[in-house]
mmCIF file of C-alpha atoms in Angstrom:
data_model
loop_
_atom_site.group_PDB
_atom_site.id
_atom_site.type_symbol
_atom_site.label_atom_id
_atom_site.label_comp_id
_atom_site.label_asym_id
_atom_site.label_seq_id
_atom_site.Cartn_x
_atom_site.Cartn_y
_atom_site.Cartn_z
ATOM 1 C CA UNK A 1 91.599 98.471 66.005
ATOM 2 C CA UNK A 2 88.342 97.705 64.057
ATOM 3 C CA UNK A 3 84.871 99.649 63.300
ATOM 4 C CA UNK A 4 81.495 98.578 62.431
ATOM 5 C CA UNK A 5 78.917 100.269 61.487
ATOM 6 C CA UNK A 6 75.275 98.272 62.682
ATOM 7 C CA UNK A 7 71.840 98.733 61.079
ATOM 8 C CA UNK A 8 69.187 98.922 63.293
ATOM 9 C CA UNK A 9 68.651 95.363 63.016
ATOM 10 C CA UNK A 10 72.477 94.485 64.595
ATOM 11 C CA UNK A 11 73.527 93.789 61.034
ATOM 12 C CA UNK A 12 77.165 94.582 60.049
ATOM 13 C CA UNK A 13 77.397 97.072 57.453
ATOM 14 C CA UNK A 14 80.589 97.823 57.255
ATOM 15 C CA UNK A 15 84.298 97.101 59.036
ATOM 16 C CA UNK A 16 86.985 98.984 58.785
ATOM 17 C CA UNK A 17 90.130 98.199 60.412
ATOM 18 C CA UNK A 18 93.464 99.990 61.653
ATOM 19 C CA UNK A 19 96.896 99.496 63.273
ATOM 20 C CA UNK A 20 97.058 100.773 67.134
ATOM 21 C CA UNK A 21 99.247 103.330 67.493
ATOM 22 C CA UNK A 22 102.396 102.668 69.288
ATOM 23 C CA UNK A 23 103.804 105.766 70.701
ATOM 24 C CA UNK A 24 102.244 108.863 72.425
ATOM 25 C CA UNK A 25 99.458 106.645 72.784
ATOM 26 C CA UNK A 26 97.600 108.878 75.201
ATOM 27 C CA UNK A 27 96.870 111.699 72.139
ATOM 28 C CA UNK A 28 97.440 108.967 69.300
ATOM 29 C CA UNK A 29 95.103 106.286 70.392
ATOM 30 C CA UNK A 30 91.708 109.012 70.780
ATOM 31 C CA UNK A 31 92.834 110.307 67.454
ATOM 32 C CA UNK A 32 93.044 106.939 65.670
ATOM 33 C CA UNK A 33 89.629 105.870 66.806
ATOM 34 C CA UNK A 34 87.654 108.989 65.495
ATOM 35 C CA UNK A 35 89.786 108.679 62.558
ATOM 36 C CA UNK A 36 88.180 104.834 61.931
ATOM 37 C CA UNK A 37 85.009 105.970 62.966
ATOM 38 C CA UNK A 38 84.625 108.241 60.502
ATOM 39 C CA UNK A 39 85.892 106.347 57.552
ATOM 40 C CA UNK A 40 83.028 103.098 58.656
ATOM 41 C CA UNK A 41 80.582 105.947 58.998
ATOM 42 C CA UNK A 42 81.192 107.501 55.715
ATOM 43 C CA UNK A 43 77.568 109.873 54.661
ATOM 44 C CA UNK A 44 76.083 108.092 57.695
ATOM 45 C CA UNK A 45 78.204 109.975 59.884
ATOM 46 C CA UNK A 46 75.158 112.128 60.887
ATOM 47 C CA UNK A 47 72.766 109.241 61.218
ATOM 48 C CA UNK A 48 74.302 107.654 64.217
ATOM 49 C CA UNK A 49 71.917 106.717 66.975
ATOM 50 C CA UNK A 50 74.633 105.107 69.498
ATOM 51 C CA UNK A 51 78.123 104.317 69.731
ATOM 52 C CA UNK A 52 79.600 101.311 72.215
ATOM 53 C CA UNK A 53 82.965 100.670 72.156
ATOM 54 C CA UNK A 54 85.102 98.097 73.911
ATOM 55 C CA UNK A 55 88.791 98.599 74.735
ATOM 56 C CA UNK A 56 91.608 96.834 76.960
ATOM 57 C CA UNK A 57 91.596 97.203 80.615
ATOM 58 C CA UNK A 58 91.684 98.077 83.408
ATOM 59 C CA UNK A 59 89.435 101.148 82.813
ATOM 60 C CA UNK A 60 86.902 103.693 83.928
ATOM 61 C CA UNK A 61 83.665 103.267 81.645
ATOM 62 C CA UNK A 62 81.631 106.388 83.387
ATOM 63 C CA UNK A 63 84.741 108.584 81.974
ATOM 64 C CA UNK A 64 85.563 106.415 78.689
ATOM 65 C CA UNK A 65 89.192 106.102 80.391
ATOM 66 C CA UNK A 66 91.887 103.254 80.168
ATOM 67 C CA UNK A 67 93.689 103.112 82.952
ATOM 68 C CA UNK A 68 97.162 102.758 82.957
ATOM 69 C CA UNK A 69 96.985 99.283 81.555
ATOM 70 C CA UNK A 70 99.882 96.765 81.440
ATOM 71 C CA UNK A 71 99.402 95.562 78.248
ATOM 72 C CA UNK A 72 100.267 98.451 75.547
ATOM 73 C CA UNK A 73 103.560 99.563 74.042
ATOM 74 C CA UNK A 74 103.878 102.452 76.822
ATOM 75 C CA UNK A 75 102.485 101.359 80.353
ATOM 76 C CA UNK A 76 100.879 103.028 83.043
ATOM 77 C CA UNK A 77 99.743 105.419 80.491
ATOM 78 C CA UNK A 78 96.057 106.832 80.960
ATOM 79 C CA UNK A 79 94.525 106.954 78.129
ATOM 80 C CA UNK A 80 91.420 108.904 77.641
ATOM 81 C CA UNK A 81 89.882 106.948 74.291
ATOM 82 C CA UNK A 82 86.462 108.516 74.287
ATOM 83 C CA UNK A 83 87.710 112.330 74.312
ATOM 84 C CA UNK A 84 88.329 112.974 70.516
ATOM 85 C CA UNK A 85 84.976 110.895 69.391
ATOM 86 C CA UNK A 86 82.639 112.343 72.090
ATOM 87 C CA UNK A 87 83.617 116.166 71.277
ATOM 88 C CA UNK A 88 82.405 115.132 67.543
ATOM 89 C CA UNK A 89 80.063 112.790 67.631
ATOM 90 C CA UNK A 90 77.045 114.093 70.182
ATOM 91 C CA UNK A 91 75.426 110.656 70.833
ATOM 92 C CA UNK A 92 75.042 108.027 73.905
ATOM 93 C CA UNK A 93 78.247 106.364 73.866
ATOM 94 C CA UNK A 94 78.772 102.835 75.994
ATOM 95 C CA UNK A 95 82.089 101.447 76.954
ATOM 96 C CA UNK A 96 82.880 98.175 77.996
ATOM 97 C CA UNK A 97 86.270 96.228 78.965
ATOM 98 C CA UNK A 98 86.881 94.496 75.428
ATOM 99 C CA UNK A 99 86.451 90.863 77.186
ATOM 100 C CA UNK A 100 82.960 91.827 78.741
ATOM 101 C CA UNK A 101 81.964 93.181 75.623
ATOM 102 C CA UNK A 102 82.758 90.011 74.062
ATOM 103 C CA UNK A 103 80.776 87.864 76.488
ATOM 104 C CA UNK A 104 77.683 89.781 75.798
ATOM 105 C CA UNK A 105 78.348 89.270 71.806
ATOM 106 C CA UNK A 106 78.679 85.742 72.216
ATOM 107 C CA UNK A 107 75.525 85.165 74.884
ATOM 108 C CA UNK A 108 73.534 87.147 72.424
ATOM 109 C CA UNK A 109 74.137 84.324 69.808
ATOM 110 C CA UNK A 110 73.732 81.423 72.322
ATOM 111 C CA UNK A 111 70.281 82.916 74.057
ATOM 112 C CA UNK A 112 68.746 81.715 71.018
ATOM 113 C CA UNK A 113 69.282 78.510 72.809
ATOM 114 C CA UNK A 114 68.411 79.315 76.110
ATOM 115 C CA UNK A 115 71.246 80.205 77.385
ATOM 116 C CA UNK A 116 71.286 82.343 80.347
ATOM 117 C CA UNK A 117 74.813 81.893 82.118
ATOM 118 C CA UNK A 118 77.751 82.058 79.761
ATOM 119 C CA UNK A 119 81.511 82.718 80.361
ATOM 120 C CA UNK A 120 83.932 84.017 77.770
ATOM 121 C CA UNK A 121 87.575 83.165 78.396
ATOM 122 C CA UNK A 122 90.288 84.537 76.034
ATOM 123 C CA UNK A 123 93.505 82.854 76.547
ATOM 124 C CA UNK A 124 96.058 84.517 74.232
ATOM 125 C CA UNK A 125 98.749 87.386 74.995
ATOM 126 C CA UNK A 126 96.714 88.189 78.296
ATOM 127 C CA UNK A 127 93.747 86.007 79.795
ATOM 128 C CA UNK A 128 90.214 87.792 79.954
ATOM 129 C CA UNK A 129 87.297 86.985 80.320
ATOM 130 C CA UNK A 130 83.629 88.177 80.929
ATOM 131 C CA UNK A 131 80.399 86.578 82.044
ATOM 132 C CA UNK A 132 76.371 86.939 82.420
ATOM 133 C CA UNK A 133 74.507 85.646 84.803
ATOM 134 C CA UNK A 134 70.838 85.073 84.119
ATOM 135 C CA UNK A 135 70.970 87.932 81.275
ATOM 136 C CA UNK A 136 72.515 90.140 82.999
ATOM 137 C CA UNK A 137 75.999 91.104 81.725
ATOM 138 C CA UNK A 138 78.323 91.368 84.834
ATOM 139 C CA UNK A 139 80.694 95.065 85.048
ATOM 140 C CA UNK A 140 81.477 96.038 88.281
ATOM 141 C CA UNK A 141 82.023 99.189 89.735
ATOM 142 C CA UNK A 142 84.132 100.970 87.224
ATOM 143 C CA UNK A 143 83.715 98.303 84.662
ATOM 144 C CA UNK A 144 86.314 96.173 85.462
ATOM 145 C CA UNK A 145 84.496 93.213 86.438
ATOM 146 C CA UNK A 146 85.363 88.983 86.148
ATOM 147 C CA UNK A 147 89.915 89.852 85.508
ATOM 148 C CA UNK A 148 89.918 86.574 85.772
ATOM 149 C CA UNK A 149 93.452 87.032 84.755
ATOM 150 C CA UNK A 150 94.061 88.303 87.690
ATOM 151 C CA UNK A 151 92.731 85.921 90.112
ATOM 152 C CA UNK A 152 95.529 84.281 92.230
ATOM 153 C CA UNK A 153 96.613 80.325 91.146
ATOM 154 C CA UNK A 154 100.020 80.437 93.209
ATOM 155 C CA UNK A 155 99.844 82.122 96.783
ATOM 156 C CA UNK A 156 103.769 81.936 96.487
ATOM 157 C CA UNK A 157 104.093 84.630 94.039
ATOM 158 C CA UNK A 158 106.640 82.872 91.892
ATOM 159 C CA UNK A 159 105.666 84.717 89.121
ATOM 160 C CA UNK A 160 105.369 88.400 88.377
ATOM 161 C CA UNK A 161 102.246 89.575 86.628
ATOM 162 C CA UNK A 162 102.782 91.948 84.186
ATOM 163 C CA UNK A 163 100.400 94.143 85.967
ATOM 164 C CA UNK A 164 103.033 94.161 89.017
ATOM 165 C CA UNK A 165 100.965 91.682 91.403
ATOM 166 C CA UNK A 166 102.436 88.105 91.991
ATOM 167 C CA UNK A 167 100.744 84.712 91.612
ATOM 168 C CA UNK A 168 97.872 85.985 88.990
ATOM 169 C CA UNK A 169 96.895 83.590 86.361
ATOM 170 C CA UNK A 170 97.992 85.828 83.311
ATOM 171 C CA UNK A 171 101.714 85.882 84.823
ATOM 172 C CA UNK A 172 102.057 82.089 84.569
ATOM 173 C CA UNK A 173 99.980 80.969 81.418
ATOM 174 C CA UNK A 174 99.663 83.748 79.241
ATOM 175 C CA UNK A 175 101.357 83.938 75.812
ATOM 176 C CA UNK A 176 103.225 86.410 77.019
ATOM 177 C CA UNK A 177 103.992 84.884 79.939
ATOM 178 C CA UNK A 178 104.884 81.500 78.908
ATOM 179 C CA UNK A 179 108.348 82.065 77.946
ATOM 180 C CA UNK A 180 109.063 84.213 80.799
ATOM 181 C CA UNK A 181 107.800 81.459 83.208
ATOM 182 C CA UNK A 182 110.031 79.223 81.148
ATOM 183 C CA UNK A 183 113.448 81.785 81.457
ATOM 184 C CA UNK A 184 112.625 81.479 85.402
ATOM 185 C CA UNK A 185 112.894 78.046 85.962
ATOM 186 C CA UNK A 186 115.768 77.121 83.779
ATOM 187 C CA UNK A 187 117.817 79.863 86.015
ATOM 188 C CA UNK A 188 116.038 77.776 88.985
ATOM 189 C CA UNK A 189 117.627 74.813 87.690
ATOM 190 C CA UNK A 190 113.952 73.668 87.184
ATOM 191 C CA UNK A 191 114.690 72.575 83.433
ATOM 192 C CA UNK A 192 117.349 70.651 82.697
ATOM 193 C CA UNK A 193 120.295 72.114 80.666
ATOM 194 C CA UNK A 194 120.528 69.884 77.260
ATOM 195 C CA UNK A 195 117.065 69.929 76.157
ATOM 196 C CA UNK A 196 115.924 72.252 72.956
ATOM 197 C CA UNK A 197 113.732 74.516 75.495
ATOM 198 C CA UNK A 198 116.852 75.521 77.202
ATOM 199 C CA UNK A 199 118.830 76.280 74.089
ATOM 200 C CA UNK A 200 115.780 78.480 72.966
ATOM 201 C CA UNK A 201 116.086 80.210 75.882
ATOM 202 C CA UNK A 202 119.483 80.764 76.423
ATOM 203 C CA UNK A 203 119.424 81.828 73.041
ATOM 204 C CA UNK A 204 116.365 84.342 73.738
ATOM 205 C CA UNK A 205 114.688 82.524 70.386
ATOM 206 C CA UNK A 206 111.782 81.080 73.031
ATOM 207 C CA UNK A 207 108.292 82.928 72.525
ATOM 208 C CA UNK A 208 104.872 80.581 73.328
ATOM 209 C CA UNK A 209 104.603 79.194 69.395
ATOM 210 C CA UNK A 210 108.012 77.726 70.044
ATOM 211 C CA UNK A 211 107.462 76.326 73.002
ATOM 212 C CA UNK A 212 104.272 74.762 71.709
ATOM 213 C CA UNK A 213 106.452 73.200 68.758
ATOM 214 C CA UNK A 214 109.215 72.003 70.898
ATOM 215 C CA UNK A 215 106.272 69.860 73.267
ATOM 216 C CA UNK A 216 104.958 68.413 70.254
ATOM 217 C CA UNK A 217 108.255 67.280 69.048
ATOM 218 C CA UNK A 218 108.607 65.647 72.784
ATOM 219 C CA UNK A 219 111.478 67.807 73.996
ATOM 220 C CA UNK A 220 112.326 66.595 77.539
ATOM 221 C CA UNK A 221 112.770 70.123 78.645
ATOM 222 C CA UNK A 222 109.468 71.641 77.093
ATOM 223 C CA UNK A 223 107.524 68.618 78.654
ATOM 224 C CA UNK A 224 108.454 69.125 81.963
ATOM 225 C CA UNK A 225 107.216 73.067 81.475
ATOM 226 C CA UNK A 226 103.850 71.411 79.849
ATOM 227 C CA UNK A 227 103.476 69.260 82.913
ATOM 228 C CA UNK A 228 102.921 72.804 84.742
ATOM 229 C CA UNK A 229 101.161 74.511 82.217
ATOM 230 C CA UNK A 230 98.329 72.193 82.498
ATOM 231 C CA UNK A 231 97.351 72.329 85.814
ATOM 232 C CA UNK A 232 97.411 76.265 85.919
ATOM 233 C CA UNK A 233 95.624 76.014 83.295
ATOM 234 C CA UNK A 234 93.200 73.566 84.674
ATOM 235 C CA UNK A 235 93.046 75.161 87.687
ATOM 236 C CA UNK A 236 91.982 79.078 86.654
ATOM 237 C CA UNK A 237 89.643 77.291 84.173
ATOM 238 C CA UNK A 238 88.078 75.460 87.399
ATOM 239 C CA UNK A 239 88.465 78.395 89.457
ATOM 240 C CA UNK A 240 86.137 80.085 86.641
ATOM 241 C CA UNK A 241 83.838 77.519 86.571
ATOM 242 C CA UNK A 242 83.365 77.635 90.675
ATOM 243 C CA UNK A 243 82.647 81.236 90.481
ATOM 244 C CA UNK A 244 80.091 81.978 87.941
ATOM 245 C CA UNK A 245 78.422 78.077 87.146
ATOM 246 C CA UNK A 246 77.960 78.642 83.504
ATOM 247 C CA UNK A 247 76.086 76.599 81.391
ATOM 248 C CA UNK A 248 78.511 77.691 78.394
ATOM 249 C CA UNK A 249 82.419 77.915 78.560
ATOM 250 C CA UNK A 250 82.941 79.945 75.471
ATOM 251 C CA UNK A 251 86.967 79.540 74.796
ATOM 252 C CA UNK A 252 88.728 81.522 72.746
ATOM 253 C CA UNK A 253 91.987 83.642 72.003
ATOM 254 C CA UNK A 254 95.347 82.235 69.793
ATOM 255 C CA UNK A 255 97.089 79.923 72.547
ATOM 256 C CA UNK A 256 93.858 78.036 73.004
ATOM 257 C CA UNK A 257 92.555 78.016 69.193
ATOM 258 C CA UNK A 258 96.130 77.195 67.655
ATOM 259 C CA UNK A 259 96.478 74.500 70.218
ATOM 260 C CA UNK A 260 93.210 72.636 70.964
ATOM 261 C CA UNK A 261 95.048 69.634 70.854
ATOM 262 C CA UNK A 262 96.976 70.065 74.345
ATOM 263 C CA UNK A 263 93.486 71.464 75.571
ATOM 264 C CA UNK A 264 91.537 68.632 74.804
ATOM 265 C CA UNK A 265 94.014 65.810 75.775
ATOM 266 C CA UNK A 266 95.534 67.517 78.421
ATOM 267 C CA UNK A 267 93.732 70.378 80.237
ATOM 268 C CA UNK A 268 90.096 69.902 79.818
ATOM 269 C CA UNK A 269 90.640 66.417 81.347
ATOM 270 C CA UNK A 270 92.463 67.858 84.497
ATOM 271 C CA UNK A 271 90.021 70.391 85.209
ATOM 272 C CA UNK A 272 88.027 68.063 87.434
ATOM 273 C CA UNK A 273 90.916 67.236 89.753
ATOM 274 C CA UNK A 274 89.876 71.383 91.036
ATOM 275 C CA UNK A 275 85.945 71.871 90.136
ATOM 276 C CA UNK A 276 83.218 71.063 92.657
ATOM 277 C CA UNK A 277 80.715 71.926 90.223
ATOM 278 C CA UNK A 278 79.183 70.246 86.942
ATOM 279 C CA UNK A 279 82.021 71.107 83.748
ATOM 280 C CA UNK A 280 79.869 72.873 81.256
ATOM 281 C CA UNK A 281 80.089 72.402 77.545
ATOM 282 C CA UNK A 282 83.389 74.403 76.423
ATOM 283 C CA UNK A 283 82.644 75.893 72.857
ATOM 284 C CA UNK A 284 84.329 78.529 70.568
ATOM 285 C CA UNK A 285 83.330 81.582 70.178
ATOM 286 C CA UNK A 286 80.597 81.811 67.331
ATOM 287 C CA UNK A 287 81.662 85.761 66.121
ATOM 288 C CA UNK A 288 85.350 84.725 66.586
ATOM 289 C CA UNK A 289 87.809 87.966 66.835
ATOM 290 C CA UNK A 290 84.654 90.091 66.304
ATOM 291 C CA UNK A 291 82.862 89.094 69.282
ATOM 292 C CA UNK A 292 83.597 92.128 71.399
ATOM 293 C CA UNK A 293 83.065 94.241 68.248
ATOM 294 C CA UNK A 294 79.724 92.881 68.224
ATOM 295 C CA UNK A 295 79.608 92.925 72.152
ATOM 296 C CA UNK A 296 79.965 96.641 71.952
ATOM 297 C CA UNK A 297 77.075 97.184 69.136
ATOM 298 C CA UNK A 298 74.874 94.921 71.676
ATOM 299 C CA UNK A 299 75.539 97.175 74.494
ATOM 300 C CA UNK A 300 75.030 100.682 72.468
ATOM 301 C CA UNK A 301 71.311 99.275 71.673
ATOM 302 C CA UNK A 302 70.393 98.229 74.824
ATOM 303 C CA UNK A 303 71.186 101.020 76.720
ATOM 304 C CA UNK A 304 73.421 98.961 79.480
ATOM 305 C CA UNK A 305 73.444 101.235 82.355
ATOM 306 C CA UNK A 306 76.743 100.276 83.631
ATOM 307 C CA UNK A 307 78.237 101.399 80.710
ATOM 308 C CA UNK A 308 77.334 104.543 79.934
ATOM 309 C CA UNK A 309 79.832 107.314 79.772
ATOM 310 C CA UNK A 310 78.865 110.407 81.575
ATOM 311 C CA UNK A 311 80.234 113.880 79.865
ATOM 312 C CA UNK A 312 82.070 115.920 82.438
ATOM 313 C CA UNK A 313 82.547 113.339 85.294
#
């Protein structure tokens, strides 16, 4: 979890930081966040103007509610984050899916360019993203807008998402996904028995930075699962593309930045077999893991209707 405190200018005072809680998350995560909100706020605690914060999805941003999302120690757990800060702190507060949040923080650095239409893609754990189109930041109804994670690359459902729906991006070329695409297929007699990928696995040693290591040592077995990885990743990165026509892919998240190798010789290059549209520059993103703390700050100042939470709904 992490804090800033903003000047009126959008500077960065001050971060503080935090571990999530674990457990009890529905009392423990609320609790945590005032707790860090106070310590960045120190003596300015009574200054505050705005708050925005940006969390993991899916949510409710009118209530300041995650709901029930797959991606936390205890799932389909609804937890409401805003409840603790709000009965303290008696300002606007904004709320944004963490991945929207950092689209906006990143567009707000490349507008200075003339950027109008920018996507952020984070491909680590999970794959999010967010995008605006012509300035305007895109939400949805409930906030939940562009889970691009979620969009469908295999119609077969071969995969499990760990949301529960089949075929969805995130379930095939996630981090956390990798290895379990990896376990499916060896007991599918899809990789051969032999190779170092199949040891790993058998072994229950395979998570996505091994499997990474074992392509780049040319394992037979983990090239084979690489020969797949590439085209869904191609393909959700083309299906993006499609959708919103950016003129700026902004890339992030720890599979794609500790590998940009395998993007760039592999993926990037078989993104065209899917697009029908132009392939925008693909970039990193300029405020890096603070992007949707910065997203957040953005939001807060101007006033982003979507995202205001409404006390009592």
């Amino acid at each position: 979890m992490r804090a800033g405190l903003f000047n009126e200018r959008l500077e960065l005072v001050k971060l503080s930081t935090a571990a999530t809680p674990q457990t009890n998350v529905s009392a423990a995560v609320p609790m945590a966040l005032l707790k860090l909100a106070r310590e960045v706020s120190g003596d300015m605690w009574g200054m505050i103007e705005r708050c925005g914060v940006a969390s993991i999805g899916p949510l409710d941003s009118g209530r300041g509610v995650i709901l029930k999302a797959p991606n936390i120690a205890e799932k389909g757990v609804e937890i409401p984050l805003l409840s603790m800060l709000m009965e303290e702190l008696e300002v606007e507060f904004y709320h944004l899916n963490d991945c929207n949040a950092a689209a906006y923080g990143e567009w707000m650095v490349a507008r200075e360019n003339g950027v109008r239409n920018l996507v952020y893609i984070t491909i680590s754990s999970g794959i999010g993203g967010g995008a605006v189109d012509n300035g305007h930041l895109i939400l949805g109804r409930r906030g939940n807008g562009v889970e691009i994670g979620h969009i469908i690359i295999d119609p077969s459902g071969y995969m499990q998402c760990g949301c529960g729906g089949y075929g969805h991006w995130e379930g095939y070329a996630s981090g956390a996904n990798i290895p379990r695409l990896a376990e499916k297929l060896l007991r599918d007699g899809q990789i051969p028995d032999g190779t170092l990928l199949a040891e790993s696995i058998r072994k229950g040693a395979l998570d996505a930075k091994r499997a990474f290591a074992l392509y780049y040592a040319g394992d037979r077995g983990a090239l084979g699962l690489f020969e797949r990885l590439r085209d869904y990743l191609a393909a959700g990165l083309a299906g993006v593309i499609n959708v919103f026509e950016p003129e700026t892919l902004v890339l992030g998240g720890a599979i794609f930045l500790n590998n940009r190798d395998f993007f760039e010789r592999e993926v990037f290059p078989a993104i065209d077999r899917y697009l029908l549209l132009e392939r925008p520059p693909i970039i990193e993103p300029v405020r890096g893991d603070l992007a949707p703390l910065y997203g957040a700050a953005y939001a807060a100042r101007d006033r982003i209707e979507g995202a205001l939470v409404e006390p009592g709904r």
